[in-house]
Amino acid sequence: MLFCFKKKPLTPKSPPIPSRHPRKEDIPDLLETITTKRGEKSAAAVKRIYELCDVFHKQNRVPMVCSGNYDVLTTLAQCLTQESGDGRHLTCMALNNLSIPTENKRVITLGPSSSAIIGGLCKVIAEDKKDSYLCCICLMNLSFLEASITTVLQHSPVPDGSYLIPPLNNSKSLIRIVENLLKNASTGPKRRSEKYEAVRWACGLIKNLAKSEENAALFGKTEIPNCAVENVRYSTASPSQWTSNSLEDFSLFIILNLAQWPVSRQGLIKAGAVDVIKPIMKEGDLQGLKAVMACALLGAQWADFPDDGSTAAKSISELMTNITGKKGKDGIYTYGVFNLHIATKAYRNLCHAANTVNGGVGESSTKVLDVQSAETLCLQVESDLLLAADNDSDVGGSNCAPIGKTVEYSTLTVDYIKETASRASGEVTTDNGRLKFDS
């Protein structure tokens, strides 16, 4: 007697992962494996995705995100929601690489997967896991696209169908998660620990996001300004030893960027920022320049500036010259590090401080401003900015630097210099005698 058995239908299997080095045509199969498998097989596929965009395959990064041929971002966003392990670690590394090209930054932060990607990165940071520092680096990479920095900081997830919650009222928002990261590290994580690296790169993220006045208004209502000041206050290294991208370097940049906006300035003043950074002004390098401008923006008195203000006046006027001339000073800064908006505003405040010393009289504060050259420079600033506006170009390397305000600060600088000079010579050149100073 013959027995016949029906064959069970075969369940579709994910294509085997090839043993050779992956190629772009393997991406669809790798994404399917990541989506349908778990454990080692999924992690192995994520590793192949990472290898496709590693330092030896930079040419693949833009096509993987921008070509429209692969849905890499959606798949990697799902991987971020997994428990910690090799798969999630490799996902963070892959996203770090993919977040570097400018073209990719725009798609990741403003495209359809933006909420899922940013939300996944925030989830890992909130869990305080070993991959937190990688997520902070990725977010910092994305924040170099200034067109997206407001959108990034507004990230405030809610369940589907729920009403929107303002970021400051949502414990799961990016700003609150980053704030908690810094606050919980107030005791000082060990240098080079994973916790320390997460705090360091989070400060790099905040440094970029604080270039926007709208973002600064949010930061000003958190403990972040105080955390930045504390990072500088309790640093055990001399400012001359601070390296680029160190925690102290990022923190001083945060203070500088927040100091330029009235909406966030008060938090820094309350934290004692001026007293903390005053000693740094004596440094003759990048840190000294940042401290000089931050003190000027925070309303420091003329007596607070070292060398009777001569070093401060020289460094800021030189910076404005470098920005308008698009040149740099080797080993210290290039014109792209600072925008013209913040430089002209700092110089205007410095001139105001000189103009108000001893009730607006006193020749010493006038001489260090180098009246003729500073006036010529500021007029050149106005000319270059107006020309840039006509040409629809970007002077100073920042879309967050409104041209109209920069011209206003530059004009006020010239007026303050003229008034200070006229007072020293016994003349009055302004209709109202004293110029009005606002924030």
GROMACS .gro file of C-alpha atoms in nm:
model
  439
    1MET     CA    1   0.000   0.000   0.000
    2LEU     CA    2   0.129   0.335  -0.093
    3PHE     CA    3   0.102   0.633   0.137
    4CYS     CA    4   0.112   0.982  -0.001
    5PHE     CA    5   0.215   1.277   0.213
    6LYS     CA    6   0.154   1.636   0.127
    7LYS     CA    7   0.465   1.845   0.127
    8LYS     CA    8   0.454   2.132   0.369
    9PRO     CA    9   0.499   2.464   0.196
   10LEU     CA   10   0.848   2.594   0.244
   11THR     CA   11   0.880   2.911   0.444
   12PRO     CA   12   1.081   3.171   0.258
   13LYS     CA   13   1.435   3.198   0.385
   14SER     CA   14   1.644   3.507   0.400
   15PRO     CA   15   1.924   3.497   0.147
   16PRO     CA   16   2.251   3.374   0.296
   17ILE     CA   17   2.502   3.640   0.384
   18PRO     CA   18   2.788   3.613   0.134
   19SER     CA   19   3.132   3.542   0.272
   20ARG     CA   20   3.298   3.797   0.042
   21HIS     CA   21   3.311   4.165   0.122
   22PRO     CA   22   2.963   4.315   0.077
   23ARG     CA   23   2.867   4.521  -0.227
   24LYS     CA   24   2.590   4.775  -0.275
   25GLU     CA   25   2.377   4.522  -0.462
   26ASP     CA   26   2.370   4.313  -0.142
   27ILE     CA   27   2.192   4.588   0.054
   28PRO     CA   28   1.829   4.475  -0.014
   29ASP     CA   29   1.907   4.120   0.103
   30LEU     CA   30   2.096   4.249   0.408
   31LEU     CA   31   1.806   4.474   0.505
   32GLU     CA   32   1.565   4.183   0.473
   33THR     CA   33   1.784   3.969   0.699
   34ILE     CA   34   1.803   4.248   0.958
   35THR     CA   35   1.425   4.285   0.952
   36THR     CA   36   1.325   3.917   0.959
   37LYS     CA   37   1.597   3.762   1.174
   38ARG     CA   38   1.715   3.815   1.528
   39GLY     CA   39   2.032   3.756   1.722
   40GLU     CA   40   2.357   3.671   1.550
   41LYS     CA   41   2.218   3.661   1.195
   42SER     CA   42   2.067   4.008   1.225
   43ALA     CA   43   2.383   4.146   1.388
   44ALA     CA   44   2.597   3.994   1.113
   45ALA     CA   45   2.385   4.169   0.849
   46VAL     CA   46   2.412   4.500   1.035
   47LYS     CA   47   2.788   4.452   1.043
   48ARG     CA   48   2.787   4.419   0.663
   49ILE     CA   49   2.589   4.741   0.634
   50TYR     CA   50   2.848   4.910   0.856
   51GLU     CA   51   3.133   4.772   0.643
   52LEU     CA   52   2.968   4.916   0.333
   53CYS     CA   53   3.000   5.268   0.474
   54ASP     CA   54   3.319   5.242   0.680
   55VAL     CA   55   3.625   5.460   0.633
   56PHE     CA   56   3.740   5.246   0.340
   57HIS     CA   57   3.407   5.281   0.157
   58LYS     CA   58   3.316   5.647   0.202
   59GLN     CA   59   3.192   5.659  -0.157
   60ASN     CA   60   2.894   5.443  -0.060
   61ARG     CA   61   2.760   5.672   0.214
   62VAL     CA   62   2.560   5.913  -0.001
   63PRO     CA   63   2.409   5.649  -0.236
   64MET     CA   64   2.301   5.437   0.062
   65VAL     CA   65   2.093   5.726   0.198
   66CYS     CA   66   2.010   5.956  -0.092
   67SER     CA   67   1.973   5.734  -0.399
   68GLY     CA   68   1.620   5.620  -0.314
   69ASN     CA   69   1.717   5.261  -0.394
   70TYR     CA   70   1.742   5.143  -0.034
   71ASP     CA   71   1.544   5.203   0.284
   72VAL     CA   72   1.849   5.186   0.507
   73LEU     CA   73   1.735   5.452   0.754
   74THR     CA   74   1.404   5.288   0.844
   75THR     CA   75   1.573   4.956   0.910
   76LEU     CA   76   1.852   5.107   1.121
   77ALA     CA   77   1.599   5.311   1.318
   78GLN     CA   78   1.423   4.986   1.411
   79CYS     CA   79   1.755   4.839   1.524
   80LEU     CA   80   1.799   5.127   1.771
   81THR     CA   81   1.489   5.010   1.958
   82GLN     CA   82   1.642   4.667   2.027
   83GLU     CA   83   1.809   4.567   2.350
   84SER     CA   84   2.176   4.653   2.379
   85GLY     CA   85   2.410   4.417   2.202
   86ASP     CA   86   2.631   4.383   1.897
   87GLY     CA   87   2.347   4.465   1.660
   88ARG     CA   88   2.264   4.796   1.823
   89HIS     CA   89   2.630   4.888   1.869
   90LEU     CA   90   2.700   4.829   1.500
   91THR     CA   91   2.384   5.023   1.410
   92CYS     CA   92   2.516   5.326   1.601
   93MET     CA   93   2.851   5.298   1.425
   94ALA     CA   94   2.684   5.273   1.084
   95LEU     CA   95   2.465   5.577   1.154
   96ASN     CA   96   2.772   5.771   1.262
   97ASN     CA   97   2.932   5.710   0.925
   98LEU     CA   98   2.613   5.781   0.732
   99SER     CA   99   2.557   6.109   0.920
  100ILE     CA  100   2.883   6.264   0.798
  101PRO     CA  101   2.804   6.373   0.437
  102THR     CA  102   2.609   6.699   0.414
  103GLU     CA  103   2.361   6.547   0.168
  104ASN     CA  104   2.281   6.273   0.419
  105LYS     CA  105   2.236   6.514   0.710
  106ARG     CA  106   1.948   6.680   0.526
  107VAL     CA  107   1.772   6.350   0.450
  108ILE     CA  108   1.823   6.211   0.801
  109THR     CA  109   1.708   6.523   0.990
  110LEU     CA  110   1.436   6.649   0.757
  111GLY     CA  111   1.325   6.335   0.575
  112PRO     CA  112   1.051   6.082   0.657
  113SER     CA  113   1.273   5.878   0.890
  114SER     CA  114   1.392   6.176   1.096
  115SER     CA  115   1.163   6.122   1.394
  116ALA     CA  116   1.243   5.752   1.412
  117ILE     CA  117   1.619   5.805   1.387
  118ILE     CA  118   1.637   6.093   1.638
  119GLY     CA  119   1.393   5.914   1.868
  120GLY     CA  120   1.598   5.594   1.855
  121LEU     CA  121   1.920   5.781   1.934
  122CYS     CA  122   1.750   5.958   2.225
  123LYS     CA  123   1.620   5.626   2.358
  124VAL     CA  124   1.970   5.483   2.378
  125ILE     CA  125   2.104   5.797   2.548
  126ALA     CA  126   1.819   5.792   2.800
  127GLU     CA  127   1.898   5.432   2.891
  128ASP     CA  128   2.252   5.545   2.979
  129LYS     CA  129   2.405   5.248   2.800
  130LYS     CA  130   2.757   5.209   2.666
  131ASP     CA  131   2.643   5.318   2.319
  132SER     CA  132   2.522   5.659   2.443
  133TYR     CA  133   2.840   5.835   2.334
  134LEU     CA  134   2.802   5.703   1.979
  135CYS     CA  135   2.447   5.839   1.967
  136CYS     CA  136   2.567   6.179   2.091
  137ILE     CA  137   2.835   6.186   1.821
  138CYS     CA  138   2.577   6.101   1.557
  139LEU     CA  139   2.344   6.379   1.673
  140MET     CA  140   2.635   6.623   1.679
  141ASN     CA  141   2.725   6.525   1.322
  142LEU     CA  142   2.367   6.597   1.216
  143SER     CA  143   2.365   6.932   1.397
  144PHE     CA  144   2.633   7.071   1.166
  145LEU     CA  145   2.351   7.123   0.916
  146GLU     CA  146   2.231   7.456   1.049
  147ALA     CA  147   1.908   7.440   0.850
  148SER     CA  148   1.800   7.152   1.073
  149ILE     CA  149   1.912   7.253   1.422
  150THR     CA  150   1.574   7.395   1.525
  151THR     CA  151   1.396   7.083   1.403
  152VAL     CA  152   1.639   6.857   1.588
  153LEU     CA  153   1.594   7.032   1.925
  154GLN     CA  154   1.215   7.037   1.886
  155HIS     CA  155   1.208   6.655   1.892
  156SER     CA  156   0.937   6.568   2.146
  157PRO     CA  157   0.781   6.225   2.081
  158VAL     CA  158   0.426   6.136   2.186
  159PRO     CA  159   0.216   5.823   2.128
  160ASP     CA  160   0.023   5.811   1.801
  161GLY     CA  161  -0.298   6.011   1.820
  162SER     CA  162  -0.186   6.212   2.123
  163TYR     CA  163  -0.157   6.587   2.143
  164LEU     CA  164   0.184   6.741   2.086
  165ILE     CA  165   0.384   6.817   2.399
  166PRO     CA  166   0.630   7.109   2.409
  167PRO     CA  167   0.989   6.984   2.446
  168LEU     CA  168   1.035   7.140   2.791
  169ASN     CA  169   0.726   6.957   2.918
  170ASN     CA  170   0.826   6.618   2.781
  171SER     CA  171   1.079   6.403   2.969
  172LYS     CA  172   1.136   6.206   2.648
  173SER     CA  173   1.231   6.512   2.439
  174LEU     CA  174   1.586   6.550   2.316
  175ILE     CA  175   1.652   6.860   2.525
  176ARG     CA  176   1.540   6.697   2.850
  177ILE     CA  177   1.732   6.377   2.781
  178VAL     CA  178   2.052   6.569   2.711
  179GLU     CA  179   1.995   6.791   3.015
  180ASN     CA  180   1.958   6.486   3.239
  181LEU     CA  181   2.275   6.337   3.094
  182LEU     CA  182   2.471   6.648   3.193
  183LYS     CA  183   2.304   6.689   3.532
  184ASN     CA  184   2.364   6.328   3.630
  185ALA     CA  185   2.732   6.371   3.548
  186SER     CA  186   2.768   6.672   3.778
  187THR     CA  187   2.988   6.468   4.012
  188GLY     CA  188   3.236   6.433   3.728
  189PRO     CA  189   3.258   6.107   3.532
  190LYS     CA  190   3.603   5.958   3.491
  191ARG     CA  191   3.783   6.086   3.186
  192ARG     CA  192   3.775   5.851   2.889
  193SER     CA  193   3.495   5.649   3.045
  194GLU     CA  194   3.190   5.583   2.828
  195LYS     CA  195   2.988   5.818   3.052
  196TYR     CA  196   3.246   6.094   3.013
  197GLU     CA  197   3.249   6.051   2.635
  198ALA     CA  198   2.869   6.074   2.624
  199VAL     CA  199   2.875   6.401   2.821
  200ARG     CA  200   3.158   6.538   2.606
  201TRP     CA  201   2.985   6.475   2.274
  202ALA     CA  202   2.650   6.589   2.412
  203CYS     CA  203   2.818   6.924   2.483
  204GLY     CA  204   2.941   6.926   2.123
  205LEU     CA  205   2.580   6.880   2.013
  206ILE     CA  206   2.459   7.163   2.239
  207LYS     CA  207   2.736   7.389   2.111
  208ASN     CA  208   2.598   7.358   1.758
  209LEU     CA  209   2.232   7.380   1.853
  210ALA     CA  210   2.291   7.696   2.061
  211LYS     CA  211   2.371   7.896   1.746
  212SER     CA  212   1.997   7.948   1.697
  213GLU     CA  213   1.817   8.209   1.907
  214GLU     CA  214   1.505   7.993   1.915
  215ASN     CA  215   1.706   7.704   2.054
  216ALA     CA  216   1.887   7.931   2.298
  217ALA     CA  217   1.548   8.032   2.441
  218LEU     CA  218   1.483   7.666   2.526
  219PHE     CA  219   1.831   7.608   2.668
  220GLY     CA  220   1.792   7.916   2.885
  221LYS     CA  221   1.502   7.749   3.067
  222THR     CA  222   1.705   7.439   3.157
  223GLU     CA  223   2.007   7.361   3.375
  224ILE     CA  224   2.228   7.331   3.068
  225PRO     CA  225   2.387   7.680   3.096
  226ASN     CA  226   2.482   7.604   3.456
  227CYS     CA  227   2.623   7.263   3.357
  228ALA     CA  228   2.843   7.424   3.091
  229VAL     CA  229   2.979   7.676   3.342
  230GLU     CA  230   3.043   7.398   3.596
  231ASN     CA  231   3.237   7.197   3.336
  232VAL     CA  232   3.475   7.490   3.298
  233ARG     CA  233   3.483   7.578   3.668
  234TYR     CA  234   3.590   7.232   3.781
  235SER     CA  235   3.832   7.153   3.500
  236THR     CA  236   4.164   7.031   3.634
  237ALA     CA  237   4.350   7.110   3.311
  238SER     CA  238   4.496   7.447   3.218
  239PRO     CA  239   4.306   7.619   2.932
  240SER     CA  240   4.627   7.610   2.729
  241GLN     CA  241   4.603   7.230   2.744
  242TRP     CA  242   4.243   7.206   2.628
  243THR     CA  243   4.236   7.024   2.300
  244SER     CA  244   3.986   7.077   2.023
  245ASN     CA  245   3.663   6.886   2.092
  246SER     CA  246   3.748   6.839   2.459
  247LEU     CA  247   3.473   6.875   2.720
  248GLU     CA  248   3.611   7.214   2.826
  249ASP     CA  249   3.643   7.334   2.466
  250PHE     CA  250   3.283   7.243   2.391
  251SER     CA  251   3.158   7.392   2.720
  252LEU     CA  252   3.327   7.727   2.660
  253PHE     CA  253   3.175   7.730   2.310
  254ILE     CA  254   2.832   7.670   2.468
  255ILE     CA  255   2.885   7.968   2.698
  256LEU     CA  256   2.990   8.185   2.404
  257ASN     CA  257   2.700   8.084   2.180
  258LEU     CA  258   2.439   8.124   2.455
  259ALA     CA  259   2.591   8.456   2.567
  260GLN     CA  260   2.503   8.620   2.236
  261TRP     CA  261   2.128   8.579   2.294
  262PRO     CA  262   1.935   8.780   2.558
  263VAL     CA  263   1.699   8.482   2.606
  264SER     CA  264   1.977   8.261   2.744
  265ARG     CA  265   2.224   8.513   2.882
  266GLN     CA  266   2.066   8.544   3.227
  267GLY     CA  267   2.117   8.176   3.305
  268LEU     CA  268   2.490   8.214   3.242
  269ILE     CA  269   2.513   8.528   3.456
  270LYS     CA  270   2.326   8.352   3.737
  271ALA     CA  271   2.574   8.062   3.715
  272GLY     CA  272   2.865   8.304   3.759
  273ALA     CA  273   3.000   8.259   3.407
  274VAL     CA  274   3.195   8.587   3.395
  275ASP     CA  275   3.397   8.511   3.709
  276VAL     CA  276   3.467   8.159   3.586
  277ILE     CA  277   3.593   8.254   3.239
  278LYS     CA  278   3.766   8.586   3.320
  279PRO     CA  279   4.101   8.414   3.392
  280ILE     CA  280   4.087   8.238   3.054
  281MET     CA  281   4.103   8.575   2.874
  282LYS     CA  282   4.475   8.585   2.948
  283GLU     CA  283   4.529   8.289   2.717
  284GLY     CA  284   4.650   8.399   2.377
  285ASP     CA  285   4.488   8.121   2.179
  286LEU     CA  286   4.143   8.006   2.071
  287GLN     CA  287   4.023   7.962   2.429
  288GLY     CA  288   4.132   8.314   2.517
  289LEU     CA  289   3.948   8.456   2.218
  290LYS     CA  290   3.629   8.270   2.310
  291ALA     CA  291   3.654   8.392   2.668
  292VAL     CA  292   3.708   8.753   2.557
  293MET     CA  293   3.401   8.749   2.333
  294ALA     CA  294   3.188   8.568   2.592
  295CYS     CA  295   3.282   8.820   2.861
  296ALA     CA  296   3.203   9.109   2.627
  297LEU     CA  297   2.865   8.958   2.541
  298LEU     CA  298   2.788   8.895   2.909
  299GLY     CA  299   2.847   9.261   2.992
  300ALA     CA  300   3.184   9.238   3.166
  301GLN     CA  301   3.328   9.570   3.285
  302TRP     CA  302   3.622   9.728   3.105
  303ALA     CA  303   3.843   9.662   3.410
  304ASP     CA  304   3.776   9.288   3.373
  305PHE     CA  305   3.967   9.270   3.044
  306PRO     CA  306   4.343   9.207   3.079
  307ASP     CA  307   4.613   9.447   2.955
  308ASP     CA  308   4.378   9.745   2.980
  309GLY     CA  309   4.161   9.596   2.704
  310SER     CA  310   4.430   9.604   2.437
  311THR     CA  311   4.446   9.226   2.391
  312ALA     CA  312   4.068   9.197   2.372
  313ALA     CA  313   4.033   9.476   2.118
  314LYS     CA  314   4.311   9.338   1.901
  315SER     CA  315   4.188   8.978   1.904
  316ILE     CA  316   3.825   9.057   1.815
  317SER     CA  317   3.912   9.312   1.546
  318GLU     CA  318   4.157   9.061   1.397
  319LEU     CA  319   3.883   8.797   1.399
  320MET     CA  320   3.645   9.027   1.209
  321THR     CA  321   3.920   9.096   0.956
  322ASN     CA  322   3.977   8.723   0.908
  323ILE     CA  323   3.605   8.652   0.869
  324THR     CA  324   3.548   8.922   0.608
  325GLY     CA  325   3.869   8.825   0.429
  326LYS     CA  326   3.789   8.453   0.459
  327LYS     CA  327   4.129   8.372   0.601
  328GLY     CA  328   4.248   8.204   0.917
  329LYS     CA  329   4.515   8.213   1.180
  330ASP     CA  330   4.712   7.890   1.177
  331GLY     CA  331   4.672   7.681   1.489
  332ILE     CA  332   4.411   7.906   1.648
  333TYR     CA  333   4.106   7.957   1.430
  334THR     CA  334   3.980   7.992   1.077
  335TYR     CA  335   3.714   8.228   0.950
  336GLY     CA  336   3.458   7.944   0.950
  337VAL     CA  337   3.480   7.879   1.326
  338PHE     CA  338   3.295   8.198   1.422
  339ASN     CA  339   3.024   8.387   1.239
  340LEU     CA  340   3.037   8.761   1.182
  341HIS     CA  341   2.720   8.820   1.381
  342ILE     CA  342   2.877   8.713   1.709
  343ALA     CA  343   3.208   8.887   1.640
  344THR     CA  344   3.054   9.226   1.559
  345LYS     CA  345   2.821   9.203   1.858
  346ALA     CA  346   3.111   9.121   2.092
  347TYR     CA  347   3.316   9.410   1.953
  348ARG     CA  348   3.021   9.645   1.991
  349ASN     CA  349   2.988   9.541   2.358
  350LEU     CA  350   3.360   9.587   2.410
  351CYS     CA  351   3.338   9.939   2.270
  352HIS     CA  352   3.043  10.007   2.500
  353ALA     CA  353   3.245   9.887   2.801
  354ALA     CA  354   3.531  10.120   2.701
  355ASN     CA  355   3.289  10.406   2.648
  356THR     CA  356   3.132  10.377   2.991
  357VAL     CA  357   3.451  10.355   3.197
  358ASN     CA  358   3.475  10.637   3.450
  359GLY     CA  359   3.142  10.775   3.338
  360GLY     CA  360   3.240  10.794   2.973
  361VAL     CA  361   3.566  10.985   3.015
  362GLY     CA  362   3.919  10.860   3.014
  363GLU     CA  363   4.167  10.846   2.734
  364SER     CA  364   4.325  10.505   2.794
  365SER     CA  365   4.018  10.308   2.696
  366THR     CA  366   3.996  10.506   2.372
  367LYS     CA  367   4.350  10.447   2.257
  368VAL     CA  368   4.340  10.068   2.269
  369LEU     CA  369   4.042  10.061   2.033
  370ASP     CA  370   4.258  10.196   1.750
  371VAL     CA  371   3.983  10.430   1.635
  372GLN     CA  372   4.076  10.479   1.270
  373SER     CA  373   4.150  10.116   1.182
  374ALA     CA  374   3.849   9.983   1.377
  375GLU     CA  375   3.615  10.228   1.208
  376THR     CA  376   3.754  10.134   0.866
  377LEU     CA  377   3.714   9.766   0.951
  378CYS     CA  378   3.352   9.803   1.064
  379LEU     CA  379   3.262  10.000   0.752
  380GLN     CA  380   3.420   9.722   0.549
  381VAL     CA  381   3.210   9.470   0.742
  382GLU     CA  382   2.893   9.658   0.647
  383SER     CA  383   2.997   9.678   0.283
  384ASP     CA  384   3.080   9.308   0.261
  385LEU     CA  385   2.754   9.205   0.429
  386LEU     CA  386   2.536   9.421   0.210
  387LEU     CA  387   2.715   9.287  -0.097
  388ALA     CA  388   2.663   8.934   0.033
  389ALA     CA  389   2.292   9.001   0.077
  390ASP     CA  390   2.267   9.128  -0.281
  391ASN     CA  391   2.447   8.818  -0.408
  392ASP     CA  392   2.240   8.588  -0.186
  393SER     CA  393   2.562   8.443  -0.048
  394ASP     CA  394   2.671   8.360   0.306
  395VAL     CA  395   2.939   8.562   0.478
  396GLY     CA  396   3.076   8.421   0.801
  397GLY     CA  397   2.970   8.065   0.742
  398SER     CA  398   2.642   8.070   0.933
  399ASN     CA  399   2.279   8.081   0.833
  400CYS     CA  400   2.205   8.170   1.196
  401ALA     CA  401   2.372   8.511   1.157
  402PRO     CA  402   2.107   8.761   1.040
  403ILE     CA  403   2.271   9.012   0.808
  404GLY     CA  404   2.057   9.304   0.919
  405LYS     CA  405   2.153   9.260   1.285
  406THR     CA  406   2.521   9.223   1.199
  407VAL     CA  407   2.515   9.551   1.007
  408GLU     CA  408   2.337   9.712   1.302
  409TYR     CA  409   2.602   9.593   1.548
  410SER     CA  410   2.878   9.704   1.312
  411THR     CA  411   2.721  10.051   1.278
  412LEU     CA  412   2.682  10.082   1.655
  413THR     CA  413   3.047   9.984   1.696
  414VAL     CA  414   3.152  10.274   1.473
  415ASP     CA  415   2.925  10.509   1.667
  416TYR     CA  416   3.062  10.396   2.003
  417ILE     CA  417   3.419  10.437   1.881
  418LYS     CA  418   3.347  10.784   1.750
  419GLU     CA  419   3.175  10.887   2.073
  420THR     CA  420   3.457  10.754   2.288
  421ALA     CA  421   3.714  10.934   2.074
  422SER     CA  422   3.516  11.258   2.081
  423ARG     CA  423   3.487  11.245   2.460
  424ALA     CA  424   3.861  11.201   2.491
  425SER     CA  425   3.916  11.506   2.271
  426GLY     CA  426   3.644  11.711   2.439
  427GLU     CA  427   3.412  11.704   2.139
  428VAL     CA  428   3.062  11.561   2.100
  429THR     CA  429   2.973  11.405   1.765
  430THR     CA  430   2.636  11.247   1.843
  431ASP     CA  431   2.305  11.429   1.859
  432ASN     CA  432   2.202  11.275   2.191
  433GLY     CA  433   2.540  11.285   2.362
  434ARG     CA  434   2.512  10.927   2.495
  435LEU     CA  435   2.424  10.641   2.266
  436LYS     CA  436   2.153  10.402   2.370
  437PHE     CA  437   2.280  10.050   2.442
  438ASP     CA  438   2.046   9.754   2.410
  439SER     CA  439   2.088   9.379   2.420
   0.00000   0.00000   0.00000
